[in-house]
Short mmCIF file of C-alpha atoms in Angstrom, two decimals:
data_model
loop_
_atom_site.label_atom_id
_atom_site.label_comp_id
_atom_site.label_asym_id
_atom_site.label_seq_id
_atom_site.Cartn_x
_atom_site.Cartn_y
_atom_site.Cartn_z
CA MET S 1441 74.98 115.76 123.52
CA ALA S 1442 76.47 117.54 126.51
CA PHE S 1443 79.71 119.37 125.96
CA PRO S 1444 82.41 118.79 128.59
CA GLN S 1445 82.73 121.56 131.12
CA PRO S 1446 85.88 123.67 130.77
CA ARG S 1447 88.51 122.66 133.30
CA PRO S 1448 88.78 125.07 136.20
CA ARG S 1449 91.86 127.24 136.21
CA ALA S 1450 94.72 125.57 138.02
CA PRO S 1451 95.42 127.16 141.40
CA GLU S 1452 98.40 129.47 141.51
CA LEU S 1453 100.99 128.71 144.15
CA PRO S 1454 102.94 131.44 145.96
CA ARG S 1455 106.47 131.01 144.54
CA LYS S 1456 107.64 134.63 144.53
CA ARG S 1457 109.20 136.14 147.65
CA LEU S 1458 107.88 139.67 148.10
CA LYS S 1459 109.33 140.66 151.44
CA THR S 1460 111.46 139.49 154.31
CA LEU S 1461 110.76 141.13 157.65
CA ASP S 1462 113.25 141.02 160.51
CA CYS S 1463 110.85 140.82 163.45
CA GLY S 1464 113.32 141.76 166.20
CA GLN S 1465 111.81 139.39 168.77
CA GLY S 1466 114.30 136.53 168.93
CA ALA S 1467 113.24 133.36 167.12
CA VAL S 1468 109.77 133.58 165.54
CA ARG S 1469 107.89 130.60 166.99
CA ALA S 1470 104.68 131.14 164.98
CA VAL S 1471 103.24 133.41 162.29
CA ARG S 1472 99.46 133.77 161.85
CA PHE S 1473 97.16 135.77 159.59
CA ASN S 1474 94.24 137.62 161.14
CA ALA S 1475 90.68 136.70 160.08
CA ASP S 1476 90.59 138.76 156.86
CA GLY S 1477 94.25 138.33 155.93
CA HIS S 1478 95.16 142.03 156.04
CA TYR S 1479 97.46 141.67 159.05
CA CYS S 1480 99.59 139.03 160.68
CA LEU S 1481 100.84 138.12 164.15
CA THR S 1482 104.31 136.91 165.05
CA CYS S 1483 105.11 135.06 168.27
CA GLY S 1484 108.60 135.60 169.64
CA SER S 1485 111.01 133.72 171.84
CA ASP S 1486 111.60 137.09 173.57
CA LYS S 1487 108.08 136.82 175.18
CA THR S 1488 106.47 139.35 172.80
CA LEU S 1489 103.67 139.19 170.29
CA LYS S 1490 103.72 141.60 167.32
CA LEU S 1491 101.08 142.78 164.85
CA TRP S 1492 102.19 143.60 161.27
CA ASN S 1493 101.00 144.64 157.88
CA PRO S 1494 103.09 142.01 156.07
CA LEU S 1495 102.74 143.42 152.55
CA ARG S 1496 103.90 146.89 153.60
CA GLY S 1497 106.36 145.49 156.11
CA THR S 1498 105.13 147.80 158.87
CA LEU S 1499 104.94 147.00 162.58
CA LEU S 1500 101.61 148.15 164.04
CA ARG S 1501 101.94 147.16 167.70
CA ALA S 1502 103.90 144.98 170.12
CA TYR S 1503 102.23 143.12 173.00
CA SER S 1504 104.14 142.26 176.19
CA GLY S 1505 102.76 140.22 179.07
CA HIS S 1506 103.89 136.61 178.73
CA GLY S 1507 106.50 135.32 181.14
CA TYR S 1508 108.21 133.05 178.60
CA GLU S 1509 108.33 132.57 174.83
CA VAL S 1510 105.05 132.94 172.92
CA LEU S 1511 104.17 129.80 170.93
CA ASP S 1512 100.87 130.58 169.20
CA ALA S 1513 98.34 133.36 168.67
CA ALA S 1514 95.02 134.03 166.96
CA GLY S 1515 92.85 137.04 166.15
CA SER S 1516 89.11 137.41 166.75
CA PHE S 1517 86.71 137.62 163.78
CA ASP S 1518 86.21 141.39 164.30
CA ASN S 1519 89.93 142.13 164.86
CA SER S 1520 89.22 143.60 168.31
CA HIS S 1521 91.01 140.95 170.38
CA LEU S 1522 93.94 138.55 170.22
CA CYS S 1523 94.66 135.42 172.18
CA SER S 1524 98.04 133.81 172.72
CA GLY S 1525 99.66 130.92 174.54
CA GLY S 1526 103.21 130.25 175.57
CA GLY S 1527 105.91 128.54 177.50
CA ASP S 1528 104.70 130.17 180.73
CA LYS S 1529 101.63 127.81 180.62
CA ALA S 1530 99.37 130.88 180.34
CA VAL S 1531 96.63 131.80 177.86
CA VAL S 1532 96.34 135.56 177.38
CA LEU S 1533 93.44 137.62 175.97
CA TRP S 1534 94.55 140.99 174.56
CA ASP S 1535 92.84 144.18 173.48
CA VAL S 1536 94.20 144.91 169.99
CA ALA S 1537 93.85 148.70 170.04
CA SER S 1538 95.28 149.42 173.51
CA GLY S 1539 97.81 146.57 173.60
CA GLN S 1540 96.67 145.73 177.15
CA VAL S 1541 96.13 142.31 178.69
CA VAL S 1542 92.38 141.82 179.25
CA ARG S 1543 92.58 138.41 180.98
CA LYS S 1544 95.26 135.87 181.78
CA PHE S 1545 94.03 132.28 182.11
CA ARG S 1546 96.07 129.75 184.05
CA GLY S 1547 95.48 126.05 184.56
CA HIS S 1548 97.60 124.14 182.07
CA ALA S 1549 100.36 122.02 183.59
CA GLY S 1550 102.72 122.53 180.65
CA LYS S 1551 103.50 124.94 177.81
CA VAL S 1552 100.56 126.02 175.65
CA ASN S 1553 101.26 125.00 172.03
CA THR S 1554 98.11 126.21 170.31
CA VAL S 1555 95.24 128.67 170.80
CA GLN S 1556 92.10 129.40 168.82
CA PHE S 1557 88.94 131.50 169.23
CA ASN S 1558 85.51 130.06 168.61
CA GLU S 1559 83.55 131.75 165.81
CA GLU S 1560 82.01 134.43 168.03
CA ALA S 1561 85.30 135.00 169.93
CA THR S 1562 83.53 134.35 173.23
CA VAL S 1563 85.64 131.28 174.04
CA ILE S 1564 89.36 130.57 173.69
CA LEU S 1565 90.44 126.96 173.17
CA SER S 1566 93.98 126.11 174.19
CA GLY S 1567 95.97 122.93 173.65
CA SER S 1568 98.99 122.05 175.74
CA ILE S 1569 101.89 119.67 176.03
CA ASP S 1570 100.02 118.47 179.16
CA SER S 1571 97.72 116.50 176.78
CA SER S 1572 94.62 118.59 177.50
CA ILE S 1573 92.47 121.12 175.68
CA ARG S 1574 90.83 123.77 177.83
CA CYS S 1575 87.98 126.14 176.94
CA TRP S 1576 88.09 129.59 178.55
CA ASP S 1577 85.12 131.97 178.66
CA CYS S 1578 86.34 135.43 177.59
CA ARG S 1579 83.37 137.17 179.24
CA SER S 1580 83.43 135.42 182.61
CA ARG S 1581 85.47 136.44 185.63
CA ARG S 1582 85.85 132.80 186.70
CA PRO S 1583 89.48 131.68 186.72
CA GLU S 1584 88.80 128.04 185.81
CA PRO S 1585 88.07 126.76 182.30
CA VAL S 1586 84.43 126.18 181.31
CA GLN S 1587 85.43 122.83 179.82
CA LYS S 1588 88.44 120.54 179.89
CA LEU S 1589 89.03 117.88 177.23
CA ASP S 1590 91.69 115.40 178.23
CA GLU S 1591 91.10 112.45 175.89
CA ALA S 1592 94.43 113.10 174.18
CA ARG S 1593 97.16 110.56 174.85
CA ASP S 1594 99.98 112.91 173.91
CA GLY S 1595 100.79 116.62 173.87
CA VAL S 1596 98.32 118.66 171.79
CA SER S 1597 100.10 120.58 169.04
CA SER S 1598 97.16 122.06 167.11
CA VAL S 1599 93.47 122.83 167.60
CA LYS S 1600 90.82 123.71 165.01
CA VAL S 1601 87.26 124.81 165.76
CA SER S 1602 84.15 124.34 163.61
CA ASP S 1603 80.50 125.14 164.47
CA HIS S 1604 80.18 122.31 166.96
CA GLU S 1605 83.41 120.32 166.89
CA VAL S 1606 86.92 120.66 168.22
CA LEU S 1607 89.63 118.87 166.23
CA ALA S 1608 92.95 118.24 167.94
CA GLY S 1609 96.27 117.24 166.38
CA TYR S 1610 98.61 115.14 168.57
CA THR S 1611 102.34 114.94 168.38
CA GLY S 1612 103.47 111.55 167.17
CA HIS S 1613 105.74 112.15 164.20
CA LYS S 1614 109.49 112.39 164.25
CA ASN S 1615 109.97 116.16 164.54
CA GLN S 1616 111.44 116.01 168.03
CA GLU S 1617 113.02 119.43 168.00
CA TYR S 1618 110.22 121.54 166.60
CA LYS S 1619 106.45 121.84 166.41
CA LEU S 1620 105.98 122.32 162.65
CA ASP S 1621 102.84 123.73 161.03
CA CYS S 1622 100.83 122.45 158.13
CA CYS S 1623 97.66 123.92 156.63
CA LEU S 1624 95.47 124.02 153.51
CA SER S 1625 95.85 126.51 150.66
CA GLU S 1626 93.15 129.14 150.18
CA ARG S 1627 91.17 126.99 147.71
CA ASP S 1628 91.72 123.77 149.69
CA THR S 1629 93.62 122.26 146.76
CA HIS S 1630 96.97 121.71 148.48
CA VAL S 1631 98.30 120.71 151.86
CA VAL S 1632 101.19 123.01 152.76
CA SER S 1633 103.75 121.94 155.34
CA CYS S 1634 106.86 123.23 157.07
CA SER S 1635 110.04 121.19 157.24
CA GLU S 1636 113.36 121.11 159.02
CA ASP S 1637 115.25 121.17 155.68
CA GLY S 1638 114.49 124.81 154.85
CA LYS S 1639 111.66 124.16 152.37
CA VAL S 1640 107.88 124.43 152.32
CA TYR S 1641 106.16 121.48 150.66
CA PHE S 1642 102.92 121.76 148.68
CA TRP S 1643 101.07 118.45 148.22
CA ASP S 1644 98.23 118.11 145.73
CA LEU S 1645 95.24 117.06 147.85
CA VAL S 1646 93.55 115.04 145.08
CA GLU S 1647 96.59 113.43 143.46
CA GLY S 1648 98.59 113.07 146.65
CA ALA S 1649 101.66 114.16 144.67
CA LEU S 1650 104.29 116.75 145.59
CA ALA S 1651 103.44 119.88 143.57
CA LEU S 1652 106.15 122.24 144.81
CA ALA S 1653 109.12 122.29 147.18
CA LEU S 1654 109.63 125.98 147.90
CA PRO S 1655 113.14 126.82 149.16
CA VAL S 1656 112.87 129.36 151.98
CA GLY S 1657 116.38 129.39 153.41
CA PRO S 1658 119.13 127.45 155.18
CA GLY S 1659 117.34 126.87 158.49
CA VAL S 1660 114.18 125.24 159.82
CA VAL S 1661 110.86 126.58 158.51
CA GLN S 1662 109.38 126.99 161.97
CA SER S 1663 105.87 128.13 161.06
CA LEU S 1664 103.62 129.11 158.18
CA ALA S 1665 100.27 130.77 157.55
CA TYR S 1666 98.11 130.81 154.42
CA HIS S 1667 95.93 133.77 153.47
CA PRO S 1668 92.19 132.99 153.80
CA THR S 1669 91.27 134.04 150.23
CA GLU S 1670 94.41 134.67 148.18
CA PRO S 1671 97.53 132.69 147.12
CA CYS S 1672 99.67 134.36 149.76
CA LEU S 1673 101.93 132.48 152.16
CA LEU S 1674 103.83 133.63 155.23
CA THR S 1675 106.79 131.60 156.49
CA ALA S 1676 108.92 131.97 159.62
CA MET S 1677 112.61 131.10 159.79
CA GLY S 1678 114.94 132.16 162.55
CA GLY S 1679 114.11 135.74 163.56
CA SER S 1680 112.34 136.75 160.37
CA ILE S 1681 109.20 136.10 158.33
CA GLN S 1682 108.90 135.90 154.55
CA CYS S 1683 105.87 136.92 152.46
CA TRP S 1684 105.22 134.93 149.24
CA ARG S 1685 102.80 135.52 146.36
CA GLU S 1686 102.04 133.96 142.99
CA GLU S 1687 104.40 134.76 140.08
CA ALA S 1688 101.95 137.14 138.37
CA PHE S 1689 101.39 139.26 141.47
CA GLU S 1690 102.44 142.90 141.23
CA VAL S 1691 102.78 145.11 144.27
CA GLU S 1692 100.47 148.13 144.02
CA ASP S 1693 102.01 151.58 144.35
CA GLY S 1694 102.39 152.41 148.00
CA ALA S 1695 101.90 148.84 149.16
CA GLY S 1696 105.53 147.87 148.87
#
């Protein structure tokens, strides 16, 4: 007779606010973890991009070069480069260490909502309100995109890249004012979504039930990011970001 397997430990959800960082860059339009989750990027309405250690609350570098507000950003797998897109219709490739613009790609007819590197960080994919996705070769000097995908019938608000596929999310829901993020938790057990009512909602992926409504503050939760391997959540509201961990988490000496 086979004994039943012990039930796996229930995933811990980040309910405890560890830090609030005033980013000093106008409204924070997006917050993103880097590939390993040690750092994060914030995109500002003041045209800047900033790199932080969110647990320590330290600003590492600011990046200036966009002509209008920055709407999304991503880091390369080796942390050497960043890409960003914004209201100036441009896609920018940055050198992390120097803070300099490496390339500026132009071609979108409207604001760039979303950017993502491919796995090797040789190509940037950008999605725009102009209903197209464009693929830019980081190593080439050619100004035009290497590929243009324009099957979308509406503005593209998010792009995800796998080994051989590009997945695009199209606007179609009722959030007219804001482009609101949603993502999966680090163990893929919950869908986590922003809202305009000041809360972050965690939905159990198997049950389809609401597991947690996390109150962040009195405004719109503009953006969120989930750590790749730990129950750690970043949220953006107004001009600040908030760092959340599970209840049992203790800040190590020197990390606070």
